[in-house]
């Protein structure tokens, strides 16, 4: 682990007010906030989307989740939200960041319905064949696959389309994909260029896709209402962190069912 280089997991932890970050992460996070003032509200809005999507999926009948790029555990983790509704729900967390994984494994120690796997989501075999993941995920039952605020760290040249196909093929019918993704659509170009420049010097450079490119990530899935929209507009529940026009949020999200 290179602790001289900021990481997306620890910067995000800082945006959310967590304690699992180092000076190098805090400095980079402050540069990102200066570049894009909506960064902190954006992180909270993203977390709130994740929680609404998980509640929706549990209410739809999903009882097991794979959370790719789960981040450093913070309040309102997927298993906490899901198990409030259905205590038997199982969750496999996966992250590339060693601090996220070490902290996650210690927080979840002894919790038999959860696992925390240290893997790169681009290495689909390592994720899907992980014995820890297999301990909690049963691939004969529908799965909720979460890719929330993570695919903007995976460039097309890393084979994103093929990676998505492999995960989709592994999911049983009746499974769902929920994802959110930062975007430049509708944003002042200079904000986003500065934001991209901050992340270019971290362990996780950012790729800001357009709304149409994000919608295309759901190929071969059936989107649930309201489709691919900015995060505050996905089934809002009245709790809002983003004070500007919700149409102008710098990211899009959706939830979709695998086509049978
Ligand atoms: C912005 S955080 C999002 C955390 C959480 N999904 C959420 O939405 O609240 C992005 C996370 O993705 C992780 N990440 C980035 N690239 C990854 C990869 N290739 N494989 C697994 N995790 C990755 C980072 O380490 C970080 O923890």
PDB file of C-alpha atoms and ligand atoms in Angstrom:
ATOM      1  CA  UNK A   1       0.000   0.000   0.000  1.00  0.00           C
ATOM      2  CA  UNK A   2       1.417   3.387  -0.994  1.00  0.00           C
ATOM      3  CA  UNK A   3       0.435   5.827   1.742  1.00  0.00           C
ATOM      4  CA  UNK A   4       2.283   8.707   0.053  1.00  0.00           C
ATOM      5  CA  UNK A   5      -0.368   8.769  -2.659  1.00  0.00           C
ATOM      6  CA  UNK A   6      -3.951   9.886  -1.960  1.00  0.00           C
ATOM      7  CA  UNK A   7      -6.653   7.270  -2.556  1.00  0.00           C
ATOM      8  CA  UNK A   8     -10.279   7.675  -3.653  1.00  0.00           C
ATOM      9  CA  UNK A   9     -11.497   5.560  -0.707  1.00  0.00           C
ATOM     10  CA  UNK A  10      -9.767   7.713   1.901  1.00  0.00           C
ATOM     11  CA  UNK A  11     -10.686  11.013   0.187  1.00  0.00           C
ATOM     12  CA  UNK A  12     -14.341   9.903   0.103  1.00  0.00           C
ATOM     13  CA  UNK A  13     -14.088   8.976   3.792  1.00  0.00           C
ATOM     14  CA  UNK A  14     -12.886  12.545   4.429  1.00  0.00           C
ATOM     15  CA  UNK A  15     -15.812  14.043   2.434  1.00  0.00           C
ATOM     16  CA  UNK A  16     -18.196  11.997   4.608  1.00  0.00           C
ATOM     17  CA  UNK A  17     -16.541  13.162   7.853  1.00  0.00           C
ATOM     18  CA  UNK A  18     -14.784   9.814   8.590  1.00  0.00           C
ATOM     19  CA  UNK A  19     -11.515   9.269  10.452  1.00  0.00           C
ATOM     20  CA  UNK A  20      -9.826   6.738   8.126  1.00  0.00           C
ATOM     21  CA  UNK A  21      -7.729   9.118   6.025  1.00  0.00           C
ATOM     22  CA  UNK A  22      -4.207  10.550   6.111  1.00  0.00           C
ATOM     23  CA  UNK A  23      -2.781  14.061   5.601  1.00  0.00           C
ATOM     24  CA  UNK A  24      -2.044  13.301   1.941  1.00  0.00           C
ATOM     25  CA  UNK A  25      -5.719  12.318   1.387  1.00  0.00           C
ATOM     26  CA  UNK A  26      -7.054  15.365   3.226  1.00  0.00           C
ATOM     27  CA  UNK A  27      -4.879  17.709   1.139  1.00  0.00           C
ATOM     28  CA  UNK A  28      -6.048  16.155  -2.135  1.00  0.00           C
ATOM     29  CA  UNK A  29      -9.664  16.139  -0.891  1.00  0.00           C
ATOM     30  CA  UNK A  30      -9.454  19.859  -0.114  1.00  0.00           C
ATOM     31  CA  UNK A  31      -8.150  20.483  -3.656  1.00  0.00           C
ATOM     32  CA  UNK A  32     -11.094  18.501  -5.068  1.00  0.00           C
ATOM     33  CA  UNK A  33     -13.541  20.521  -2.941  1.00  0.00           C
ATOM     34  CA  UNK A  34     -11.919  23.767  -4.176  1.00  0.00           C
ATOM     35  CA  UNK A  35     -12.260  22.533  -7.779  1.00  0.00           C
ATOM     36  CA  UNK A  36     -15.879  21.380  -7.393  1.00  0.00           C
ATOM     37  CA  UNK A  37     -17.629  23.012  -4.417  1.00  0.00           C
ATOM     38  CA  UNK A  38     -20.480  20.441  -4.580  1.00  0.00           C
ATOM     39  CA  UNK A  39     -18.049  17.621  -3.684  1.00  0.00           C
ATOM     40  CA  UNK A  40     -19.131  17.151  -0.040  1.00  0.00           C
ATOM     41  CA  UNK A  41     -22.845  17.463  -0.794  1.00  0.00           C
ATOM     42  CA  UNK A  42     -22.184  15.153  -3.749  1.00  0.00           C
ATOM     43  CA  UNK A  43     -20.654  12.444  -1.554  1.00  0.00           C
ATOM     44  CA  UNK A  44     -23.582  12.626   0.889  1.00  0.00           C
ATOM     45  CA  UNK A  45     -26.091  12.617  -1.959  1.00  0.00           C
ATOM     46  CA  UNK A  46     -24.369   9.548  -3.384  1.00  0.00           C
ATOM     47  CA  UNK A  47     -24.477   7.736  -0.050  1.00  0.00           C
ATOM     48  CA  UNK A  48     -28.181   8.598   0.256  1.00  0.00           C
ATOM     49  CA  UNK A  49     -28.812   7.192  -3.257  1.00  0.00           C
ATOM     50  CA  UNK A  50     -27.022   3.964  -2.272  1.00  0.00           C
ATOM     51  CA  UNK A  51     -29.273   3.618   0.776  1.00  0.00           C
ATOM     52  CA  UNK A  52     -32.490   4.310  -1.179  1.00  0.00           C
ATOM     53  CA  UNK A  53     -31.463   1.797  -3.838  1.00  0.00           C
ATOM     54  CA  UNK A  54     -30.688  -0.889  -1.224  1.00  0.00           C
ATOM     55  CA  UNK A  55     -34.052  -0.312   0.519  1.00  0.00           C
ATOM     56  CA  UNK A  56     -35.833  -0.532  -2.842  1.00  0.00           C
ATOM     57  CA  UNK A  57     -34.045  -3.791  -3.713  1.00  0.00           C
ATOM     58  CA  UNK A  58     -34.734  -5.439  -0.349  1.00  0.00           C
ATOM     59  CA  UNK A  59     -38.395  -4.427  -0.654  1.00  0.00           C
ATOM     60  CA  UNK A  60     -38.342  -5.978  -4.145  1.00  0.00           C
ATOM     61  CA  UNK A  61     -37.163  -9.276  -2.633  1.00  0.00           C
ATOM     62  CA  UNK A  62     -33.360  -9.174  -2.964  1.00  0.00           C
ATOM     63  CA  UNK A  63     -31.701 -10.925  -0.026  1.00  0.00           C
ATOM     64  CA  UNK A  64     -28.019 -10.814  -1.021  1.00  0.00           C
ATOM     65  CA  UNK A  65     -25.762  -8.040  -2.305  1.00  0.00           C
ATOM     66  CA  UNK A  66     -22.324  -7.746  -3.866  1.00  0.00           C
ATOM     67  CA  UNK A  67     -21.054  -4.205  -3.223  1.00  0.00           C
ATOM     68  CA  UNK A  68     -18.160  -3.526  -5.643  1.00  0.00           C
ATOM     69  CA  UNK A  69     -16.004  -0.553  -4.606  1.00  0.00           C
ATOM     70  CA  UNK A  70     -17.795  -0.433  -1.265  1.00  0.00           C
ATOM     71  CA  UNK A  71     -15.401   2.053   0.320  1.00  0.00           C
ATOM     72  CA  UNK A  72     -14.385   2.423   3.950  1.00  0.00           C
ATOM     73  CA  UNK A  73     -17.262   1.370   6.226  1.00  0.00           C
ATOM     74  CA  UNK A  74     -19.191   4.367   7.485  1.00  0.00           C
ATOM     75  CA  UNK A  75     -22.615   4.804   9.041  1.00  0.00           C
ATOM     76  CA  UNK A  76     -25.468   3.331   7.014  1.00  0.00           C
ATOM     77  CA  UNK A  77     -23.547   0.508   5.355  1.00  0.00           C
ATOM     78  CA  UNK A  78     -25.398  -1.775   2.969  1.00  0.00           C
ATOM     79  CA  UNK A  79     -25.838  -4.617   5.499  1.00  0.00           C
ATOM     80  CA  UNK A  80     -27.147  -2.206   8.151  1.00  0.00           C
ATOM     81  CA  UNK A  81     -29.747  -0.700   5.803  1.00  0.00           C
ATOM     82  CA  UNK A  82     -30.766  -4.080   4.379  1.00  0.00           C
ATOM     83  CA  UNK A  83     -30.848  -5.960   7.675  1.00  0.00           C
ATOM     84  CA  UNK A  84     -33.112  -3.306   9.236  1.00  0.00           C
ATOM     85  CA  UNK A  85     -35.747  -4.492   6.757  1.00  0.00           C
ATOM     86  CA  UNK A  86     -34.722  -8.157   6.372  1.00  0.00           C
ATOM     87  CA  UNK A  87     -32.298  -9.359   9.076  1.00  0.00           C
ATOM     88  CA  UNK A  88     -31.190 -12.374   7.007  1.00  0.00           C
ATOM     89  CA  UNK A  89     -29.806 -10.286   4.124  1.00  0.00           C
ATOM     90  CA  UNK A  90     -26.203 -11.156   3.200  1.00  0.00           C
ATOM     91  CA  UNK A  91     -23.611  -8.719   1.849  1.00  0.00           C
ATOM     92  CA  UNK A  92     -20.182  -9.235   0.248  1.00  0.00           C
ATOM     93  CA  UNK A  93     -18.177  -6.018   0.219  1.00  0.00           C
ATOM     94  CA  UNK A  94     -15.307  -5.699  -2.282  1.00  0.00           C
ATOM     95  CA  UNK A  95     -12.713  -2.923  -2.453  1.00  0.00           C
ATOM     96  CA  UNK A  96      -9.253  -2.384  -3.922  1.00  0.00           C
ATOM     97  CA  UNK A  97      -8.114  -0.103  -1.081  1.00  0.00           C
ATOM     98  CA  UNK A  98      -6.171  -1.804   1.725  1.00  0.00           C
ATOM     99  CA  UNK A  99      -7.345   0.654   4.403  1.00  0.00           C
ATOM    100  CA  UNK A 100     -10.977   0.073   3.424  1.00  0.00           C
ATOM    101  CA  UNK A 101     -10.479  -3.688   3.599  1.00  0.00           C
ATOM    102  CA  UNK A 102      -8.551  -3.769   6.898  1.00  0.00           C
ATOM    103  CA  UNK A 103     -11.087  -1.525   8.584  1.00  0.00           C
ATOM    104  CA  UNK A 104     -14.001  -3.362   6.974  1.00  0.00           C
ATOM    105  CA  UNK A 105     -12.749  -6.759   8.098  1.00  0.00           C
ATOM    106  CA  UNK A 106     -12.339  -5.548  11.671  1.00  0.00           C
ATOM    107  CA  UNK A 107     -15.786  -3.891  11.764  1.00  0.00           C
ATOM    108  CA  UNK A 108     -17.449  -7.003  10.352  1.00  0.00           C
ATOM    109  CA  UNK A 109     -15.480  -9.613  12.337  1.00  0.00           C
ATOM    110  CA  UNK A 110     -17.883 -12.224  13.655  1.00  0.00           C
ATOM    111  CA  UNK A 111     -20.762 -11.125  11.379  1.00  0.00           C
ATOM    112  CA  UNK A 112     -21.582 -14.366   9.544  1.00  0.00           C
ATOM    113  CA  UNK A 113     -23.849 -12.696   6.972  1.00  0.00           C
ATOM    114  CA  UNK A 114     -21.136 -10.400   5.618  1.00  0.00           C
ATOM    115  CA  UNK A 115     -17.707 -10.703   3.978  1.00  0.00           C
ATOM    116  CA  UNK A 116     -15.108  -8.084   3.034  1.00  0.00           C
ATOM    117  CA  UNK A 117     -12.977  -9.056   0.039  1.00  0.00           C
ATOM    118  CA  UNK A 118      -9.766  -7.318  -1.013  1.00  0.00           C
ATOM    119  CA  UNK A 119      -9.927  -7.345  -4.829  1.00  0.00           C
ATOM    120  CA  UNK A 120      -9.839  -5.221  -7.953  1.00  0.00           C
ATOM    121  CA  UNK A 121     -13.293  -5.360  -9.564  1.00  0.00           C
ATOM    122  CA  UNK A 122     -11.576  -5.518 -12.964  1.00  0.00           C
ATOM    123  CA  UNK A 123     -10.292  -8.971 -11.973  1.00  0.00           C
ATOM    124  CA  UNK A 124     -13.723 -10.583 -12.297  1.00  0.00           C
ATOM    125  CA  UNK A 125     -12.472 -14.114 -11.543  1.00  0.00           C
ATOM    126  CA  UNK A 126     -10.762 -12.992  -8.324  1.00  0.00           C
ATOM    127  CA  UNK A 127     -14.029 -11.375  -7.184  1.00  0.00           C
ATOM    128  CA  UNK A 128     -16.461 -14.100  -8.210  1.00  0.00           C
ATOM    129  CA  UNK A 129     -14.282 -17.018  -7.119  1.00  0.00           C
ATOM    130  CA  UNK A 130     -13.312 -15.479  -3.795  1.00  0.00           C
ATOM    131  CA  UNK A 131     -14.027 -18.080  -1.063  1.00  0.00           C
ATOM    132  CA  UNK A 132     -15.103 -15.268   1.284  1.00  0.00           C
ATOM    133  CA  UNK A 133     -17.609 -13.949  -1.250  1.00  0.00           C
ATOM    134  CA  UNK A 134     -18.856 -17.483  -1.958  1.00  0.00           C
ATOM    135  CA  UNK A 135     -19.418 -18.005   1.773  1.00  0.00           C
ATOM    136  CA  UNK A 136     -22.225 -15.399   1.733  1.00  0.00           C
ATOM    137  CA  UNK A 137     -23.400 -15.245  -1.908  1.00  0.00           C
ATOM    138  CA  UNK A 138     -25.433 -18.063  -3.453  1.00  0.00           C
ATOM    139  CA  UNK A 139     -25.425 -17.715  -7.262  1.00  0.00           C
ATOM    140  CA  UNK A 140     -28.615 -19.763  -7.589  1.00  0.00           C
ATOM    141  CA  UNK A 141     -30.612 -16.862  -6.063  1.00  0.00           C
ATOM    142  CA  UNK A 142     -31.065 -13.268  -7.330  1.00  0.00           C
ATOM    143  CA  UNK A 143     -28.280 -10.866  -6.370  1.00  0.00           C
ATOM    144  CA  UNK A 144     -28.232  -7.092  -5.977  1.00  0.00           C
ATOM    145  CA  UNK A 145     -25.022  -5.982  -7.685  1.00  0.00           C
ATOM    146  CA  UNK A 146     -23.949  -2.520  -6.505  1.00  0.00           C
ATOM    147  CA  UNK A 147     -21.437  -0.416  -8.433  1.00  0.00           C
ATOM    148  CA  UNK A 148     -22.014   2.880  -6.695  1.00  0.00           C
ATOM    149  CA  UNK A 149     -19.578   5.722  -7.427  1.00  0.00           C
ATOM    150  CA  UNK A 150     -16.925   3.276  -8.613  1.00  0.00           C
ATOM    151  CA  UNK A 151     -17.111   2.896 -12.402  1.00  0.00           C
ATOM    152  CA  UNK A 152     -15.786   6.440 -12.891  1.00  0.00           C
ATOM    153  CA  UNK A 153     -12.490   4.899 -11.725  1.00  0.00           C
ATOM    154  CA  UNK A 154     -12.528   2.311 -14.541  1.00  0.00           C
ATOM    155  CA  UNK A 155     -11.539   3.615 -18.015  1.00  0.00           C
ATOM    156  CA  UNK A 156     -12.897   1.976 -21.178  1.00  0.00           C
ATOM    157  CA  UNK A 157      -9.374   0.849 -22.069  1.00  0.00           C
ATOM    158  CA  UNK A 158      -9.386  -1.401 -18.998  1.00  0.00           C
ATOM    159  CA  UNK A 159     -12.098  -3.421 -20.741  1.00  0.00           C
ATOM    160  CA  UNK A 160     -15.116  -1.978 -18.900  1.00  0.00           C
ATOM    161  CA  UNK A 161     -17.661  -3.343 -21.397  1.00  0.00           C
ATOM    162  CA  UNK A 162     -16.299  -6.896 -21.060  1.00  0.00           C
ATOM    163  CA  UNK A 163     -16.135  -6.610 -17.276  1.00  0.00           C
ATOM    164  CA  UNK A 164     -19.812  -5.601 -17.134  1.00  0.00           C
ATOM    165  CA  UNK A 165     -20.763  -8.490 -19.417  1.00  0.00           C
ATOM    166  CA  UNK A 166     -18.941 -10.991 -17.204  1.00  0.00           C
ATOM    167  CA  UNK A 167     -20.701  -9.781 -14.050  1.00  0.00           C
ATOM    168  CA  UNK A 168     -24.062  -9.790 -15.833  1.00  0.00           C
ATOM    169  CA  UNK A 169     -23.526 -13.333 -17.079  1.00  0.00           C
ATOM    170  CA  UNK A 170     -22.730 -14.491 -13.526  1.00  0.00           C
ATOM    171  CA  UNK A 171     -25.988 -13.067 -12.127  1.00  0.00           C
ATOM    172  CA  UNK A 172     -29.057 -15.338 -11.952  1.00  0.00           C
ATOM    173  CA  UNK A 173     -32.305 -14.132 -13.565  1.00  0.00           C
ATOM    174  CA  UNK A 174     -34.172 -11.709 -11.326  1.00  0.00           C
ATOM    175  CA  UNK A 175     -30.938 -10.024 -10.220  1.00  0.00           C
ATOM    176  CA  UNK A 176     -30.513  -6.244 -10.229  1.00  0.00           C
ATOM    177  CA  UNK A 177     -27.728  -3.770 -10.962  1.00  0.00           C
ATOM    178  CA  UNK A 178     -27.636  -0.424  -9.124  1.00  0.00           C
ATOM    179  CA  UNK A 179     -25.023   2.120 -10.085  1.00  0.00           C
ATOM    180  CA  UNK A 180     -24.133   5.767  -9.794  1.00  0.00           C
ATOM    181  CA  UNK A 181     -21.460   7.591 -11.763  1.00  0.00           C
ATOM    182  CA  UNK A 182     -19.988  11.109 -11.816  1.00  0.00           C
ATOM    183  CA  UNK A 183     -20.618  13.013 -15.027  1.00  0.00           C
ATOM    184  CA  UNK A 184     -19.669  16.157 -16.861  1.00  0.00           C
ATOM    185  CA  UNK A 185     -23.048  16.451 -18.575  1.00  0.00           C
ATOM    186  CA  UNK A 186     -24.554  19.866 -17.812  1.00  0.00           C
ATOM    187  CA  UNK A 187     -21.528  21.042 -15.785  1.00  0.00           C
ATOM    188  CA  UNK A 188     -19.134  23.965 -16.263  1.00  0.00           C
ATOM    189  CA  UNK A 189     -16.190  22.432 -18.084  1.00  0.00           C
ATOM    190  CA  UNK A 190     -13.535  24.190 -15.978  1.00  0.00           C
ATOM    191  CA  UNK A 191     -14.856  22.740 -12.663  1.00  0.00           C
ATOM    192  CA  UNK A 192     -14.592  19.238 -13.954  1.00  0.00           C
ATOM    193  CA  UNK A 193     -11.231  19.656 -15.604  1.00  0.00           C
ATOM    194  CA  UNK A 194      -9.834  20.849 -12.281  1.00  0.00           C
ATOM    195  CA  UNK A 195     -11.539  17.967 -10.451  1.00  0.00           C
ATOM    196  CA  UNK A 196     -10.131  15.427 -12.930  1.00  0.00           C
ATOM    197  CA  UNK A 197      -6.660  16.986 -12.506  1.00  0.00           C
ATOM    198  CA  UNK A 198      -6.773  16.442  -8.705  1.00  0.00           C
ATOM    199  CA  UNK A 199      -7.674  12.751  -9.116  1.00  0.00           C
ATOM    200  CA  UNK A 200      -5.071  12.264 -11.865  1.00  0.00           C
ATOM    201  CA  UNK A 201      -2.441  12.375  -9.101  1.00  0.00           C
ATOM    202  CA  UNK A 202      -4.151   9.806  -6.876  1.00  0.00           C
ATOM    203  CA  UNK A 203      -4.204   5.995  -6.943  1.00  0.00           C
ATOM    204  CA  UNK A 204      -7.595   6.251  -8.730  1.00  0.00           C
ATOM    205  CA  UNK A 205      -7.749   8.670 -11.724  1.00  0.00           C
ATOM    206  CA  UNK A 206     -11.327   9.672 -12.595  1.00  0.00           C
ATOM    207  CA  UNK A 207     -13.153   9.195 -15.938  1.00  0.00           C
ATOM    208  CA  UNK A 208     -16.174  11.505 -16.198  1.00  0.00           C
ATOM    209  CA  UNK A 209     -18.636   9.926 -18.664  1.00  0.00           C
ATOM    210  CA  UNK A 210     -21.609  11.619 -20.303  1.00  0.00           C
ATOM    211  CA  UNK A 211     -25.206  10.786 -19.370  1.00  0.00           C
ATOM    212  CA  UNK A 212     -25.579   8.666 -22.526  1.00  0.00           C
ATOM    213  CA  UNK A 213     -22.392   6.730 -21.780  1.00  0.00           C
ATOM    214  CA  UNK A 214     -23.671   6.049 -18.250  1.00  0.00           C
ATOM    215  CA  UNK A 215     -27.079   4.919 -19.566  1.00  0.00           C
ATOM    216  CA  UNK A 216     -25.238   2.505 -21.899  1.00  0.00           C
ATOM    217  CA  UNK A 217     -23.717   0.734 -18.875  1.00  0.00           C
ATOM    218  CA  UNK A 218     -27.206  -0.780 -18.318  1.00  0.00           C
ATOM    219  CA  UNK A 219     -27.226  -2.620 -21.643  1.00  0.00           C
ATOM    220  CA  UNK A 220     -29.260  -5.868 -21.395  1.00  0.00           C
ATOM    221  CA  UNK A 221     -30.907  -4.761 -18.158  1.00  0.00           C
ATOM    222  CA  UNK A 222     -34.476  -3.400 -17.773  1.00  0.00           C
ATOM    223  CA  UNK A 223     -34.357  -0.029 -15.992  1.00  0.00           C
ATOM    224  CA  UNK A 224     -36.880   0.539 -13.206  1.00  0.00           C
ATOM    225  CA  UNK A 225     -38.594   3.939 -12.939  1.00  0.00           C
ATOM    226  CA  UNK A 226     -37.441   6.694 -13.190  1.00  0.00           C
ATOM    227  CA  UNK A 227     -34.603   5.366 -15.399  1.00  0.00           C
ATOM    228  CA  UNK A 228     -31.199   7.037 -15.507  1.00  0.00           C
ATOM    229  CA  UNK A 229     -31.486  10.401 -13.738  1.00  0.00           C
ATOM    230  CA  UNK A 230     -29.307  12.677 -11.620  1.00  0.00           C
ATOM    231  CA  UNK A 231     -28.870  11.170  -8.152  1.00  0.00           C
ATOM    232  CA  UNK A 232     -31.215  13.481  -6.206  1.00  0.00           C
ATOM    233  CA  UNK A 233     -34.004  12.622  -8.679  1.00  0.00           C
ATOM    234  CA  UNK A 234     -33.805   8.827  -8.205  1.00  0.00           C
ATOM    235  CA  UNK A 235     -36.863   8.040  -6.029  1.00  0.00           C
ATOM    236  CA  UNK A 236     -36.272  10.966  -3.613  1.00  0.00           C
ATOM    237  CA  UNK A 237     -37.367  10.423  -0.011  1.00  0.00           C
ATOM    238  CA  UNK A 238     -37.331  14.040   1.151  1.00  0.00           C
ATOM    239  CA  UNK A 239     -33.794  13.976   2.597  1.00  0.00           C
ATOM    240  CA  UNK A 240     -31.588  16.176   0.440  1.00  0.00           C
ATOM    241  CA  UNK A 241     -27.999  17.390   0.717  1.00  0.00           C
ATOM    242  CA  UNK A 242     -27.662  19.077  -2.676  1.00  0.00           C
ATOM    243  CA  UNK A 243     -29.146  22.567  -2.433  1.00  0.00           C
ATOM    244  CA  UNK A 244     -28.886  23.521  -6.132  1.00  0.00           C
ATOM    245  CA  UNK A 245     -31.257  22.514  -8.933  1.00  0.00           C
ATOM    246  CA  UNK A 246     -31.336  18.667  -8.706  1.00  0.00           C
ATOM    247  CA  UNK A 247     -31.130  18.487 -12.532  1.00  0.00           C
ATOM    248  CA  UNK A 248     -27.658  20.038 -12.254  1.00  0.00           C
ATOM    249  CA  UNK A 249     -26.170  17.373  -9.965  1.00  0.00           C
ATOM    250  CA  UNK A 250     -22.825  16.190 -11.452  1.00  0.00           C
ATOM    251  CA  UNK A 251     -23.705  12.508 -11.674  1.00  0.00           C
ATOM    252  CA  UNK A 252     -26.332   9.996 -12.806  1.00  0.00           C
ATOM    253  CA  UNK A 253     -27.774   6.833 -11.292  1.00  0.00           C
ATOM    254  CA  UNK A 254     -30.144   4.018 -12.100  1.00  0.00           C
ATOM    255  CA  UNK A 255     -31.373   0.620 -10.956  1.00  0.00           C
ATOM    256  CA  UNK A 256     -32.198  -2.130 -13.410  1.00  0.00           C
ATOM    257  CA  UNK A 257     -33.294  -5.771 -13.524  1.00  0.00           C
ATOM    258  CA  UNK A 258     -31.385  -8.368 -15.473  1.00  0.00           C
ATOM    259  CA  UNK A 259     -33.388  -9.409 -18.521  1.00  0.00           C
ATOM    260  CA  UNK A 260     -34.403 -13.069 -18.269  1.00  0.00           C
TER     261      UNK A 260
HETATM  262  C1  LIG B   1     -16.200   7.079  -4.100  1.00  0.00           C
HETATM  263  S1  LIG B   1     -15.948   5.576  -3.239  1.00  0.00           S
HETATM  264  C2  LIG B   1     -17.599   4.902  -3.212  1.00  0.00           C
HETATM  265  C3  LIG B   1     -17.892   4.052  -2.010  1.00  0.00           C
HETATM  266  C4  LIG B   1     -19.304   3.469  -1.950  1.00  0.00           C
HETATM  267  N1  LIG B   1     -19.561   2.606  -3.105  1.00  0.00           N
HETATM  268  C5  LIG B   1     -20.342   4.545  -1.904  1.00  0.00           C
HETATM  269  O1  LIG B   1     -20.894   4.841  -2.982  1.00  0.00           O
HETATM  270  O2  LIG B   1     -20.607   5.126  -0.856  1.00  0.00           O
HETATM  271  C6  LIG B   1     -15.162   4.571  -4.503  1.00  0.00           C
HETATM  272  C7  LIG B   1     -14.551   3.285  -3.976  1.00  0.00           C
HETATM  273  O3  LIG B   1     -14.207   2.463  -5.101  1.00  0.00           O
HETATM  274  C8  LIG B   1     -12.985   1.817  -4.815  1.00  0.00           C
HETATM  275  N2  LIG B   1     -12.381   1.393  -6.087  1.00  0.00           N
HETATM  276  C9  LIG B   1     -11.867   2.171  -7.085  1.00  0.00           C
HETATM  277  N3  LIG B   1     -11.433   1.396  -8.106  1.00  0.00           N
HETATM  278  C10 LIG B   1     -11.678   0.104  -7.746  1.00  0.00           C
HETATM  279  C11 LIG B   1     -11.463  -1.159  -8.372  1.00  0.00           C
HETATM  280  N4  LIG B   1     -10.876  -1.245  -9.586  1.00  0.00           N
HETATM  281  N5  LIG B   1     -11.844  -2.287  -7.724  1.00  0.00           N
HETATM  282  C12 LIG B   1     -12.428  -2.213  -6.494  1.00  0.00           C
HETATM  283  N6  LIG B   1     -12.652  -1.044  -5.846  1.00  0.00           N
HETATM  284  C13 LIG B   1     -12.301   0.099  -6.463  1.00  0.00           C
HETATM  285  C14 LIG B   1     -12.180   2.860  -4.061  1.00  0.00           C
HETATM  286  O4  LIG B   1     -11.126   2.262  -3.321  1.00  0.00           O
HETATM  287  C15 LIG B   1     -13.261   3.484  -3.193  1.00  0.00           C
HETATM  288  O5  LIG B   1     -13.362   2.819  -1.957  1.00  0.00           O
END
